[in-house]
Short mmCIF file of N, CA and C in Angstrom, two decimals:
data_model
loop_
_atom_site.label_atom_id
_atom_site.label_comp_id
_atom_site.label_asym_id
_atom_site.label_seq_id
_atom_site.Cartn_x
_atom_site.Cartn_y
_atom_site.Cartn_z
N MET A 1296 0.65 -1.06 0.35
CA MET A 1296 -0.14 -0.10 0.19
C MET A 1296 0.93 1.37 -0.07
N SER A 1297 0.32 2.04 -1.19
CA SER A 1297 0.76 3.57 -0.70
C SER A 1297 1.38 3.99 0.53
N GLN A 1298 1.74 5.01 0.85
CA GLN A 1298 1.68 5.79 1.92
C GLN A 1298 1.92 7.35 1.32
N MET A 1299 1.41 7.94 2.80
CA MET A 1299 1.00 9.43 2.92
C MET A 1299 1.62 10.93 3.87
N LYS A 1300 3.11 10.93 3.62
CA LYS A 1300 3.36 11.93 4.90
C LYS A 1300 2.57 13.10 4.95
N MET A 1301 2.02 13.38 6.16
CA MET A 1301 1.50 14.17 6.85
C MET A 1301 2.36 14.90 6.63
N ALA A 1302 2.26 16.38 7.38
CA ALA A 1302 2.85 18.05 7.57
C ALA A 1302 3.11 17.58 9.08
N ASP A 1303 3.23 16.88 9.73
CA ASP A 1303 2.86 17.00 11.24
C ASP A 1303 3.28 15.82 11.73
N ASP A 1304 4.85 14.47 10.32
CA ASP A 1304 5.68 13.46 10.49
C ASP A 1304 4.72 12.90 11.21
N LYS A 1305 2.97 12.37 10.60
CA LYS A 1305 2.69 11.20 10.91
C LYS A 1305 1.89 10.55 9.88
N ILE A 1306 2.39 8.74 9.74
CA ILE A 1306 2.49 8.36 8.20
C ILE A 1306 0.98 7.82 8.30
N ILE A 1307 0.24 7.68 7.03
CA ILE A 1307 -1.20 7.37 7.33
C ILE A 1307 -1.55 6.10 6.04
N GLU A 1308 -2.00 5.43 6.17
CA GLU A 1308 -2.13 4.45 5.23
C GLU A 1308 -2.96 5.25 3.85
N GLY A 1309 -2.16 4.83 2.42
CA GLY A 1309 -3.38 5.49 1.15
C GLY A 1309 -4.46 5.02 0.84
N ASP A 1310 -5.69 4.36 1.84
CA ASP A 1310 -6.72 4.15 1.78
C ASP A 1310 -7.60 4.46 2.48
N VAL A 1311 -6.94 5.63 3.55
CA VAL A 1311 -7.37 6.75 4.64
C VAL A 1311 -8.49 7.61 4.22
N ASP A 1312 -9.58 7.74 4.16
CA ASP A 1312 -11.10 8.55 4.04
C ASP A 1312 -11.14 9.85 5.22
N LEU A 1313 -9.55 10.39 4.39
CA LEU A 1313 -9.84 11.55 5.18
C LEU A 1313 -10.97 12.64 5.61
N ILE A 1314 -11.07 12.71 3.86
CA ILE A 1314 -12.06 13.67 4.08
C ILE A 1314 -13.57 13.42 5.42
N SER A 1315 -13.93 12.00 5.36
CA SER A 1315 -14.89 11.00 6.65
C SER A 1315 -15.06 12.25 7.48
N THR A 1316 -13.36 12.58 7.94
CA THR A 1316 -12.95 12.60 9.53
C THR A 1316 -12.77 13.98 9.65
N LEU A 1317 -13.01 14.46 8.82
CA LEU A 1317 -13.82 16.30 9.38
C LEU A 1317 -15.05 16.83 9.71
N PRO A 1318 -14.68 17.62 10.78
CA PRO A 1318 -16.37 17.42 11.20
C PRO A 1318 -17.03 18.04 10.24
N ASP A 1319 -18.52 17.93 11.05
CA ASP A 1319 -19.82 17.93 10.66
C ASP A 1319 -20.10 19.35 9.28
N VAL A 1320 -20.01 20.21 10.58
CA VAL A 1320 -19.74 21.87 10.02
C VAL A 1320 -19.21 21.73 8.73
N ILE A 1321 -17.75 21.62 8.46
CA ILE A 1321 -16.97 21.42 7.58
C ILE A 1321 -17.43 20.49 5.87
N LEU A 1322 -17.92 19.07 6.26
CA LEU A 1322 -18.66 18.47 5.85
C LEU A 1322 -19.68 19.67 4.63
N GLN A 1323 -20.64 19.91 5.25
CA GLN A 1323 -21.63 20.84 5.65
C GLN A 1323 -21.31 22.43 4.59
N ASP A 1324 -20.22 22.99 4.74
CA ASP A 1324 -19.29 23.67 4.52
C ASP A 1324 -19.43 23.24 2.41
N ILE A 1325 -19.13 22.65 2.37
CA ILE A 1325 -17.86 21.83 0.95
C ILE A 1325 -20.04 20.92 0.19
N LEU A 1326 -20.55 20.56 1.20
CA LEU A 1326 -21.86 19.94 0.05
C LEU A 1326 -22.80 21.58 -0.19
N CYS A 1327 -22.55 22.16 -0.25
CA CYS A 1327 -22.98 23.54 -0.70
C CYS A 1327 -22.77 24.36 -1.72
N PHE A 1328 -21.36 24.04 -2.46
CA PHE A 1328 -21.49 23.82 -3.46
C PHE A 1328 -21.48 23.03 -4.38
N ILE A 1329 -22.05 22.48 -3.59
CA ILE A 1329 -22.86 21.64 -5.49
C ILE A 1329 -24.69 20.86 -5.24
N PRO A 1330 -24.89 20.60 -6.64
CA PRO A 1330 -26.76 20.86 -5.71
C PRO A 1330 -27.19 20.06 -5.02
N THR A 1331 -27.93 20.44 -4.51
CA THR A 1331 -28.95 20.11 -2.98
C THR A 1331 -28.79 18.05 -3.90
N LYS A 1332 -29.51 17.94 -4.81
CA LYS A 1332 -29.99 16.45 -5.03
C LYS A 1332 -28.51 15.93 -5.50
N LEU A 1333 -27.40 15.70 -5.41
CA LEU A 1333 -26.25 15.21 -5.71
C LEU A 1333 -25.77 15.66 -4.29
N ALA A 1334 -26.05 16.01 -3.37
CA ALA A 1334 -25.73 16.07 -1.83
C ALA A 1334 -26.33 15.55 -0.69
N ILE A 1335 -27.82 14.82 -1.25
CA ILE A 1335 -27.83 13.97 -0.86
C ILE A 1335 -28.23 12.59 -1.08
N THR A 1336 -27.73 12.16 -2.48
CA THR A 1336 -26.55 11.12 -2.73
C THR A 1336 -25.48 10.90 -2.02
N THR A 1337 -24.54 11.38 -1.27
CA THR A 1337 -23.91 11.61 -0.63
C THR A 1337 -24.10 10.80 1.30
N SER A 1338 -25.20 10.71 0.81
CA SER A 1338 -26.02 10.20 2.23
C SER A 1338 -26.32 8.12 1.92
N LEU A 1339 -25.04 8.22 0.83
CA LEU A 1339 -25.48 6.86 1.06
C LEU A 1339 -24.20 6.22 1.14
N LEU A 1340 -23.08 6.87 0.81
CA LEU A 1340 -21.68 6.69 1.06
C LEU A 1340 -21.51 5.72 2.30
N SER A 1341 -21.77 6.13 3.33
CA SER A 1341 -21.67 5.00 4.80
C SER A 1341 -22.19 6.64 5.64
N ARG A 1342 -22.95 4.85 6.69
CA ARG A 1342 -23.69 5.72 7.78
C ARG A 1342 -23.21 6.70 8.88
N ARG A 1343 -21.65 6.99 7.87
CA ARG A 1343 -20.72 8.74 8.71
C ARG A 1343 -21.71 10.17 7.89
N TRP A 1344 -22.50 9.32 6.87
CA TRP A 1344 -22.59 10.75 6.11
C TRP A 1344 -24.19 11.04 5.90
N ARG A 1345 -24.77 9.25 6.49
CA ARG A 1345 -25.84 9.35 6.03
C ARG A 1345 -26.76 10.60 6.12
N HIS A 1346 -26.89 11.67 8.18
CA HIS A 1346 -27.34 12.93 7.85
C HIS A 1346 -26.82 13.97 7.28
N VAL A 1347 -25.85 13.79 7.27
CA VAL A 1347 -24.59 14.78 6.82
C VAL A 1347 -25.21 16.23 6.04
N TRP A 1348 -25.99 15.68 5.06
CA TRP A 1348 -26.67 16.83 3.88
C TRP A 1348 -28.03 17.56 4.77
N CYS A 1349 -28.10 17.13 6.12
CA CYS A 1349 -29.35 17.44 6.45
C CYS A 1349 -29.79 18.77 7.14
N GLU A 1350 -28.22 19.09 7.43
CA GLU A 1350 -27.98 20.47 7.82
C GLU A 1350 -26.97 21.46 7.21
N ILE A 1351 -27.37 21.11 5.78
CA ILE A 1351 -25.60 21.54 5.12
C ILE A 1351 -27.07 23.47 5.73
N PRO A 1352 -25.52 24.61 5.38
CA PRO A 1352 -26.83 26.03 5.24
C PRO A 1352 -27.00 26.60 4.08
N SER A 1353 -27.05 25.74 2.87
CA SER A 1353 -27.40 26.63 1.56
C SER A 1353 -28.55 25.52 0.92
N ILE A 1354 -29.57 25.76 0.58
CA ILE A 1354 -30.72 25.22 -0.36
C ILE A 1354 -30.34 25.02 -1.50
N SER A 1355 -30.80 24.19 -2.06
CA SER A 1355 -31.40 24.57 -3.65
C SER A 1355 -32.64 24.21 -4.33
N LEU A 1356 -33.06 23.40 -4.76
CA LEU A 1356 -34.47 23.29 -5.65
C LEU A 1356 -34.40 23.61 -7.10
N ASP A 1357 -34.63 22.15 -7.96
CA ASP A 1357 -35.22 21.90 -9.28
C ASP A 1357 -36.27 21.43 -9.03
N VAL A 1358 -37.65 22.01 -9.44
CA VAL A 1358 -38.64 20.96 -10.06
C VAL A 1358 -38.56 20.71 -11.29
N ASP A 1359 -37.51 21.33 -11.61
CA ASP A 1359 -37.98 20.46 -13.34
C ASP A 1359 -37.51 19.36 -13.24
N THR A 1360 -36.34 19.35 -12.16
CA THR A 1360 -35.96 17.64 -12.31
C THR A 1360 -36.07 17.05 -11.02
N GLN A 1361 -36.43 17.11 -10.43
CA GLN A 1361 -37.77 16.15 -8.58
C GLN A 1361 -39.53 16.43 -9.47
N THR A 1362 -39.73 15.58 -8.99
CA THR A 1362 -40.99 15.49 -8.48
C THR A 1362 -40.83 16.15 -7.17
N ALA A 1363 -42.14 16.95 -7.16
CA ALA A 1363 -42.87 17.66 -5.82
C ALA A 1363 -42.73 16.59 -4.84
N ALA A 1364 -42.90 15.66 -4.71
CA ALA A 1364 -43.21 14.74 -4.15
C ALA A 1364 -41.90 14.39 -3.46
N SER A 1365 -40.72 14.62 -4.34
CA SER A 1365 -39.19 14.58 -3.58
C SER A 1365 -38.87 15.69 -2.77
N VAL A 1366 -39.19 16.59 -4.16
CA VAL A 1366 -39.04 18.38 -2.62
C VAL A 1366 -39.27 17.89 -1.50
N ASN A 1367 -40.90 17.78 -1.68
CA ASN A 1367 -40.93 17.16 -0.50
C ASN A 1367 -40.32 16.53 1.26
N GLU A 1368 -40.22 15.21 0.11
CA GLU A 1368 -39.04 14.54 1.50
C GLU A 1368 -38.01 15.03 1.63
N THR A 1369 -37.45 15.76 0.89
CA THR A 1369 -35.83 16.38 0.87
C THR A 1369 -36.44 17.75 2.19
N LEU A 1370 -37.07 18.49 1.64
CA LEU A 1370 -37.97 19.77 2.67
C LEU A 1370 -38.30 18.76 4.00
N THR A 1371 -38.80 17.49 4.84
CA THR A 1371 -39.25 17.02 5.17
C THR A 1371 -37.46 16.19 5.78
N ARG A 1372 -36.28 16.12 5.62
CA ARG A 1372 -35.62 15.27 6.23
C ARG A 1372 -34.28 16.30 6.51
N TYR A 1373 -34.47 18.18 5.76
CA TYR A 1373 -33.45 19.01 6.74
C TYR A 1373 -34.23 19.02 7.63
N LYS A 1374 -33.08 19.82 8.54
CA LYS A 1374 -33.50 20.19 9.75
C LYS A 1374 -32.28 20.97 9.43
N ALA A 1375 -31.82 22.01 9.32
CA ALA A 1375 -30.73 23.40 9.45
C ALA A 1375 -31.95 24.26 10.94
N PRO A 1376 -31.18 24.67 11.63
CA PRO A 1376 -31.99 25.45 12.61
C PRO A 1376 -32.35 26.94 11.86
N LYS A 1377 -30.71 27.38 11.46
CA LYS A 1377 -31.46 28.62 10.72
C LYS A 1377 -30.51 28.52 8.64
N THR A 1378 -30.73 28.61 7.71
CA THR A 1378 -30.47 28.72 6.22
C THR A 1378 -30.16 29.81 5.53
N LYS A 1379 -28.97 29.87 5.29
CA LYS A 1379 -27.97 30.68 5.55
C LYS A 1379 -29.23 31.25 3.98
N SER A 1380 -28.69 30.24 2.65
CA SER A 1380 -29.39 30.63 1.62
C SER A 1380 -30.52 29.42 0.45
N PHE A 1381 -31.67 29.35 0.54
CA PHE A 1381 -33.15 29.01 -0.47
C PHE A 1381 -33.29 29.18 -1.38
N HIS A 1382 -32.77 28.33 -2.33
CA HIS A 1382 -33.22 28.71 -4.16
C HIS A 1382 -34.72 27.69 -4.41
N LEU A 1383 -35.31 27.64 -5.15
CA LEU A 1383 -36.42 27.04 -5.66
C LEU A 1383 -36.32 27.89 -7.32
N ILE A 1384 -36.15 26.60 -8.02
CA ILE A 1384 -36.32 26.87 -9.45
C ILE A 1384 -37.18 25.44 -9.56
N ILE A 1385 -38.46 26.94 -10.17
CA ILE A 1385 -39.65 26.73 -10.68
C ILE A 1385 -40.24 26.76 -12.14
N THR A 1386 -40.02 25.25 -12.91
CA THR A 1386 -40.69 25.39 -14.28
C THR A 1386 -42.00 24.99 -14.86
N THR A 1387 -42.77 25.03 -13.94
CA THR A 1387 -43.91 24.48 -13.68
C THR A 1387 -44.91 24.95 -12.80
N MET A 1388 -46.47 25.30 -12.88
CA MET A 1388 -46.46 25.51 -11.83
C MET A 1388 -48.34 25.12 -12.47
N MET A 1389 -48.48 24.27 -12.95
CA MET A 1389 -49.82 23.34 -13.02
C MET A 1389 -50.15 22.48 -11.84
N GLY A 1390 -50.16 22.62 -10.96
CA GLY A 1390 -50.84 21.21 -10.00
C GLY A 1390 -49.48 22.27 -8.79
N ASN A 1391 -49.01 22.52 -9.53
CA ASN A 1391 -47.95 22.90 -7.61
C ASN A 1391 -47.91 23.78 -7.12
N ILE A 1392 -49.10 25.14 -7.07
CA ILE A 1392 -49.38 26.27 -6.67
C ILE A 1392 -49.11 26.18 -4.47
N PRO A 1393 -50.35 24.47 -3.84
CA PRO A 1393 -49.70 24.95 -2.84
C PRO A 1393 -48.77 23.70 -2.45
N HIS A 1394 -48.35 23.43 -3.23
CA HIS A 1394 -46.47 22.84 -2.94
C HIS A 1394 -45.52 24.55 -3.09
N ILE A 1395 -45.74 25.11 -3.75
CA ILE A 1395 -44.88 25.97 -3.70
C ILE A 1395 -44.91 27.07 -2.16
N ASP A 1396 -46.55 26.99 -1.76
CA ASP A 1396 -46.59 27.81 -0.97
C ASP A 1396 -46.03 27.00 0.04
N ARG A 1397 -45.83 25.86 0.42
CA ARG A 1397 -45.03 24.57 1.47
C ARG A 1397 -43.75 24.85 1.75
N TRP A 1398 -43.90 25.22 0.24
CA TRP A 1398 -41.52 25.34 0.73
C TRP A 1398 -41.32 26.93 0.60
N ILE A 1399 -41.85 27.26 0.10
CA ILE A 1399 -41.80 28.83 0.98
C ILE A 1399 -41.54 29.04 2.54
N GLU A 1400 -43.11 28.50 2.92
CA GLU A 1400 -43.27 27.69 4.18
C GLU A 1400 -42.01 27.17 5.43
N GLY A 1401 -41.69 26.44 4.53
CA GLY A 1401 -40.78 25.56 4.84
C GLY A 1401 -39.30 26.42 5.11
N ALA A 1402 -38.84 27.22 3.92
CA ALA A 1402 -37.74 27.97 4.22
C ALA A 1402 -37.73 29.23 5.28
N MET A 1403 -39.02 29.98 4.80
CA MET A 1403 -39.11 30.83 5.71
C MET A 1403 -39.16 30.64 7.94
N SER A 1404 -39.88 28.65 7.81
CA SER A 1404 -39.16 28.43 8.75
C SER A 1404 -38.26 28.19 9.55
N HIS A 1405 -36.88 28.44 8.58
CA HIS A 1405 -36.01 27.70 9.29
C HIS A 1405 -34.87 29.22 9.14
N ASN A 1406 -35.42 30.50 8.95
CA ASN A 1406 -35.28 31.22 8.91
C ASN A 1406 -33.51 31.96 7.89
N VAL A 1407 -34.38 31.46 7.12
CA VAL A 1407 -33.64 32.04 6.17
C VAL A 1407 -32.77 32.92 5.17
N GLU A 1408 -32.13 33.35 5.21
CA GLU A 1408 -31.46 34.84 4.66
C GLU A 1408 -31.68 35.49 3.81
N ASN A 1409 -30.93 34.39 2.64
CA ASN A 1409 -30.95 35.04 1.05
C ASN A 1409 -32.19 33.86 0.78
N LEU A 1410 -33.73 34.49 0.20
CA LEU A 1410 -34.06 33.81 -0.32
C LEU A 1410 -34.30 34.19 -2.13
N SER A 1411 -33.99 33.09 -3.26
CA SER A 1411 -34.07 33.13 -4.08
C SER A 1411 -35.11 31.67 -4.34
N LEU A 1412 -35.88 33.02 -6.04
CA LEU A 1412 -37.29 32.31 -6.41
C LEU A 1412 -37.20 32.53 -7.56
N ASP A 1413 -37.13 30.91 -8.52
CA ASP A 1413 -37.59 31.87 -10.33
C ASP A 1413 -38.16 30.95 -10.38
N PHE A 1414 -39.00 31.25 -11.37
CA PHE A 1414 -40.90 31.48 -11.55
C PHE A 1414 -40.36 31.24 -13.10
N LEU A 1415 -39.96 29.99 -13.66
CA LEU A 1415 -39.54 29.97 -15.50
C LEU A 1415 -40.50 28.84 -16.67
N ARG A 1416 -40.77 29.92 -17.69
CA ARG A 1416 -41.67 28.81 -18.78
C ARG A 1416 -42.62 28.68 -18.06
N HIS A 1417 -42.93 29.39 -18.04
CA HIS A 1417 -45.26 29.08 -17.48
C HIS A 1417 -45.82 30.22 -17.65
N TYR A 1418 -46.67 30.44 -17.49
CA TYR A 1418 -48.08 31.66 -17.96
C TYR A 1418 -48.90 31.03 -16.99
N TYR A 1419 -48.56 30.95 -15.24
CA TYR A 1419 -50.09 30.54 -14.81
C TYR A 1419 -49.33 31.35 -13.36
N LYS A 1420 -50.73 32.64 -13.48
CA LYS A 1420 -50.03 33.68 -12.10
C LYS A 1420 -49.89 32.97 -11.02
N TYR A 1421 -49.11 33.70 -10.58
CA TYR A 1421 -48.90 33.12 -8.37
C TYR A 1421 -48.98 33.84 -7.76
N LYS A 1422 -49.68 33.91 -6.62
CA LYS A 1422 -49.41 35.38 -5.81
C LYS A 1422 -48.83 34.15 -4.54
N LEU A 1423 -48.14 35.45 -3.92
CA LEU A 1423 -46.88 34.93 -2.45
C LEU A 1423 -48.11 35.14 -2.25
N PRO A 1424 -47.58 34.03 -0.69
CA PRO A 1424 -48.52 33.39 0.11
C PRO A 1424 -49.30 35.01 1.15
N ASP A 1425 -49.69 35.20 1.33
CA ASP A 1425 -50.27 35.89 3.12
C ASP A 1425 -48.46 36.40 3.80
N PHE A 1426 -48.16 34.70 4.42
CA PHE A 1426 -46.73 34.86 5.03
C PHE A 1426 -45.78 35.81 5.24
N PHE A 1427 -46.05 35.36 4.01
CA PHE A 1427 -44.63 35.75 3.13
C PHE A 1427 -43.43 36.95 3.56
N TYR A 1428 -44.96 38.91 3.96
CA TYR A 1428 -44.65 39.59 4.53
C TYR A 1428 -44.49 39.68 5.80
N ASN A 1429 -44.81 38.63 5.96
CA ASN A 1429 -44.00 38.14 8.06
C ASN A 1429 -42.93 37.94 8.86
N THR A 1430 -42.05 38.36 8.06
CA THR A 1430 -40.45 37.55 7.90
C THR A 1430 -39.69 39.60 8.40
N SER A 1431 -39.20 38.12 9.51
CA SER A 1431 -37.66 39.46 9.45
C SER A 1431 -36.51 39.32 8.89
N SER A 1432 -36.47 37.78 8.89
CA SER A 1432 -35.29 37.35 8.40
C SER A 1432 -33.94 36.92 6.75
N PHE A 1433 -35.33 37.70 6.21
CA PHE A 1433 -34.20 37.91 4.80
C PHE A 1433 -33.96 38.86 5.05
N LYS A 1434 -32.41 39.04 4.42
CA LYS A 1434 -30.99 39.63 3.55
C LYS A 1434 -31.32 40.10 2.90
N GLN A 1435 -32.02 39.13 1.71
CA GLN A 1435 -31.33 39.00 -0.15
C GLN A 1435 -32.18 38.26 -0.51
N LEU A 1436 -32.94 39.14 -1.58
CA LEU A 1436 -34.49 38.84 -1.91
C LEU A 1436 -34.76 38.81 -2.74
N ASP A 1437 -34.52 37.45 -4.08
CA ASP A 1437 -34.39 37.70 -5.54
C ASP A 1437 -35.26 36.73 -6.06
N ILE A 1438 -35.94 37.30 -6.97
CA ILE A 1438 -36.92 36.77 -7.65
C ILE A 1438 -37.55 37.14 -9.36
N THR A 1439 -36.94 35.89 -10.25
CA THR A 1439 -37.30 35.80 -11.11
C THR A 1439 -38.49 35.32 -12.06
N LEU A 1440 -38.42 36.45 -13.04
CA LEU A 1440 -40.25 35.63 -13.33
C LEU A 1440 -40.05 35.53 -15.13
N SER A 1441 -40.55 35.02 -15.72
CA SER A 1441 -41.24 35.06 -17.24
C SER A 1441 -42.95 35.44 -17.28
N TYR A 1442 -43.47 35.64 -16.15
CA TYR A 1442 -44.85 35.93 -16.22
C TYR A 1442 -45.11 37.40 -14.79
N ASP A 1443 -46.44 37.13 -14.85
CA ASP A 1443 -47.14 38.57 -13.86
C ASP A 1443 -47.33 37.45 -12.29
N CYS A 1444 -46.20 38.57 -11.14
CA CYS A 1444 -46.47 37.58 -9.96
C CYS A 1444 -47.06 39.08 -8.97
N LYS A 1445 -48.41 38.67 -8.38
CA LYS A 1445 -48.83 39.25 -7.55
C LYS A 1445 -48.19 39.67 -5.93
N VAL A 1446 -48.53 41.01 -6.37
CA VAL A 1446 -47.86 41.02 -4.88
C VAL A 1446 -48.03 42.02 -3.61
N ASN A 1447 -47.62 41.93 -2.48
CA ASN A 1447 -48.98 42.61 -1.79
C ASN A 1447 -48.63 44.30 -2.06
N GLU A 1448 -49.85 45.22 -1.41
CA GLU A 1448 -49.13 45.98 -1.36
C GLU A 1448 -48.58 46.57 -1.29
N SER A 1449 -48.70 46.05 0.20
CA SER A 1449 -47.84 46.28 1.57
C SER A 1449 -46.41 46.19 1.72
N PHE A 1450 -45.50 45.16 0.37
CA PHE A 1450 -44.56 44.91 0.44
C PHE A 1450 -43.94 45.76 -0.25
N ARG A 1451 -44.15 46.55 -0.69
CA ARG A 1451 -43.73 47.37 -2.11
C ARG A 1451 -42.78 48.70 -2.23
#
């Protein structure tokens, strides 16, 4: 087996999984740089990785590549007390409006700081739910629209 010399002069075997020895908070920061769907698949690597993704500080969900049921399952398992960034990409509204409201509410329940909503390639009108206007955790809000979105007058 190959050996690798470490900076502190300890010799370790080449087959040792060094990344799994990192603290969860470091692993979660690393997982933020890949799509959430891929981060979730890391839970298959080993028991050590099973729940690491559940508290990543940033989450991005694409309803075009995931079913509503899959997004619901992801958000049910997501346990971060505070979410730095929540990005939701919605390419079809048909049948998803109640889900979208629930997903936004879920992000807000995690005290999301940066909320990004992309409503793309559809022509259904969407009204942001009333609870949307009652949060103080937002530091940044980005909404991308390909159509009209009704916004509460008090929010303008």
